[in-house]
mmCIF file of C-alpha atoms in Angstrom:
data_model
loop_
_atom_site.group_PDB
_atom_site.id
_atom_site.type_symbol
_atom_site.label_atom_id
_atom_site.label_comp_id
_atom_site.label_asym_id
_atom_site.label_seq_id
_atom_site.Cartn_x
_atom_site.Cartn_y
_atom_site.Cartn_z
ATOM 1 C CA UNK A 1 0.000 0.000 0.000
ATOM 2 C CA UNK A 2 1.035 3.585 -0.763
ATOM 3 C CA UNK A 3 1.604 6.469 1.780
ATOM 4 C CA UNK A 4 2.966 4.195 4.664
ATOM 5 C CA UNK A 5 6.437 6.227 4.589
ATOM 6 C CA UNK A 6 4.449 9.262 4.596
ATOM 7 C CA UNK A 7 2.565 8.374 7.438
ATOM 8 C CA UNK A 8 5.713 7.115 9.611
ATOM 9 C CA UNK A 9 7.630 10.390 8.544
ATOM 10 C CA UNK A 10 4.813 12.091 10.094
ATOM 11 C CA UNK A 11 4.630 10.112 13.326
ATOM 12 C CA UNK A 12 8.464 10.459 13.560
ATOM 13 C CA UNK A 13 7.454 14.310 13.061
ATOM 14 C CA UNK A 14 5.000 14.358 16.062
ATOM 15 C CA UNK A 15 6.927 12.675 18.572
ATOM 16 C CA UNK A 16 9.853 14.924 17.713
ATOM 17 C CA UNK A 17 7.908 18.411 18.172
ATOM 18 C CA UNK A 18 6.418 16.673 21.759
ATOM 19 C CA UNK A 19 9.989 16.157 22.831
ATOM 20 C CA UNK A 20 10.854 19.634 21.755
ATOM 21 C CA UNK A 21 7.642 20.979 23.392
ATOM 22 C CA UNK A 22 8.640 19.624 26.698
ATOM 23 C CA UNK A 23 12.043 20.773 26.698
ATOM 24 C CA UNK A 24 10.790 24.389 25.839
ATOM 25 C CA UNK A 25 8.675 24.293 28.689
ATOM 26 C CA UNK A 26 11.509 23.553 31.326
ATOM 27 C CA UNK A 27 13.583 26.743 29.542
ATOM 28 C CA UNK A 28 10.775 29.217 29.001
ATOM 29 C CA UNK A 29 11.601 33.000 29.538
ATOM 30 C CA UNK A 30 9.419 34.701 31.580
ATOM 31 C CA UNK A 31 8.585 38.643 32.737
ATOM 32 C CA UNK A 32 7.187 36.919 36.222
ATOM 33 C CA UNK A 33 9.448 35.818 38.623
ATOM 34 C CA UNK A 34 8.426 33.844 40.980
ATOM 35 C CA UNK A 35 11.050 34.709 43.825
ATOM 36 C CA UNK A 36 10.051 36.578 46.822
ATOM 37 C CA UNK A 37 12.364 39.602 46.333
ATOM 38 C CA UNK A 38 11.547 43.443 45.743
ATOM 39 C CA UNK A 39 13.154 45.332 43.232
ATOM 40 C CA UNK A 40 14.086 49.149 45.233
ATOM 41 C CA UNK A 41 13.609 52.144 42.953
ATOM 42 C CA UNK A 42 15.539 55.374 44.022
ATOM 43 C CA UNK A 43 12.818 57.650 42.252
ATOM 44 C CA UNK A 44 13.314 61.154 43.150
ATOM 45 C CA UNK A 45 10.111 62.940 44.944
ATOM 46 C CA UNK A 46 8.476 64.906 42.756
ATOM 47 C CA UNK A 47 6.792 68.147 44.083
ATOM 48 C CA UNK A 48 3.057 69.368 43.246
ATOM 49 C CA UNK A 49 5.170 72.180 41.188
ATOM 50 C CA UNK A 50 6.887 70.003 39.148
ATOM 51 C CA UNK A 51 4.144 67.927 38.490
ATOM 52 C CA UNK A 52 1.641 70.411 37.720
ATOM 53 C CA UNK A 53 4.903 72.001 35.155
ATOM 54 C CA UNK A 54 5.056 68.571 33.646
ATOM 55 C CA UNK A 55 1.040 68.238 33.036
ATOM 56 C CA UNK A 56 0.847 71.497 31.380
ATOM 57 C CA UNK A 57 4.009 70.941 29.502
ATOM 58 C CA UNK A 58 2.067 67.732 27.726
ATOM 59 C CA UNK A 59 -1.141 69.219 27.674
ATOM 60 C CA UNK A 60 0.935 72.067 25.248
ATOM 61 C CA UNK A 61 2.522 68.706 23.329
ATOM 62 C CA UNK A 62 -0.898 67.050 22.824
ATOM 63 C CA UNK A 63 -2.608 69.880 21.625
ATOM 64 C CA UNK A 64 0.420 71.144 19.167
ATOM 65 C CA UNK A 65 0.263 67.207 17.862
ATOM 66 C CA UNK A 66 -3.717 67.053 17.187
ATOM 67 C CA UNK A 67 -3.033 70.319 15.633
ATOM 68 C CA UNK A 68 -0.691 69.052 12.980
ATOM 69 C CA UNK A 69 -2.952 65.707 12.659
ATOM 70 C CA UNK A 70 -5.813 67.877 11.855
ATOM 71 C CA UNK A 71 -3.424 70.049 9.408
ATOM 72 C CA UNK A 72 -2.208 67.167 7.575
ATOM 73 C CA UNK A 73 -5.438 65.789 7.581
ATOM 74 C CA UNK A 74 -7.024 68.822 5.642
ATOM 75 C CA UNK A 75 -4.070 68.863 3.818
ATOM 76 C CA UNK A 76 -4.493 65.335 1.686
ATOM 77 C CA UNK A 77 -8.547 65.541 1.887
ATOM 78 C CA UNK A 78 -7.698 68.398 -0.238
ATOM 79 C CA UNK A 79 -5.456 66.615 -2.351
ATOM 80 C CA UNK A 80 -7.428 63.846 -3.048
ATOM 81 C CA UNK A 81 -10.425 65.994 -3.669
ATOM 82 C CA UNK A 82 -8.303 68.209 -6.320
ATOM 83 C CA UNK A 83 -7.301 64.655 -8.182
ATOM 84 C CA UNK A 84 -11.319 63.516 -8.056
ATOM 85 C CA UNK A 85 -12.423 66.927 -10.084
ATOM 86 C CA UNK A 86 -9.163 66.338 -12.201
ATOM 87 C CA UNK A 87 -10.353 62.985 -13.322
ATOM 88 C CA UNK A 88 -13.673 63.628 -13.406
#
């Protein structure tokens, strides 16, 4: 009968990628740790000054970026619409 190599290439196949699939498992990376420790962060204090200075500085960002969105925006809608009368 045909196909038997086929199918004992593809067994051999399987049990291969299970053996790999349990090895990955034992050397997986992880972002969790599971030890008990704390990481200490010297982070400076940061006064109601500064903070409010910092707000208001990316309050000035945000609104100077929507403002260029919305330019660039108007910008190809225009474009576009100037190629539709072309063509039409």
């Amino acid at each position: 009968m045909g196909g038997e190599g086929s199918m004992m290439a593809a067994n051999q196949s399987l049990k291969s990628n299970r053996n790999m699939l349990a090895k990955r498992k034992e050397k997986s990376f992880s972002f969790v740790s599971n030890s008990k420790e704390k990481t200490k962060y010297n982070l400076p204090k940061a006064s109601d000054k500064d903070i409010a200075l910092l707000r208001n500085k990316l309050k000035r960002e945000h609104k100077f970026r929507r403002v260029k969105q919305i330019v660039l925006l108007i910008i190809t809608l225009a474009v576009m619409l100037s190629i539709f009368i072309y063509l039409v």
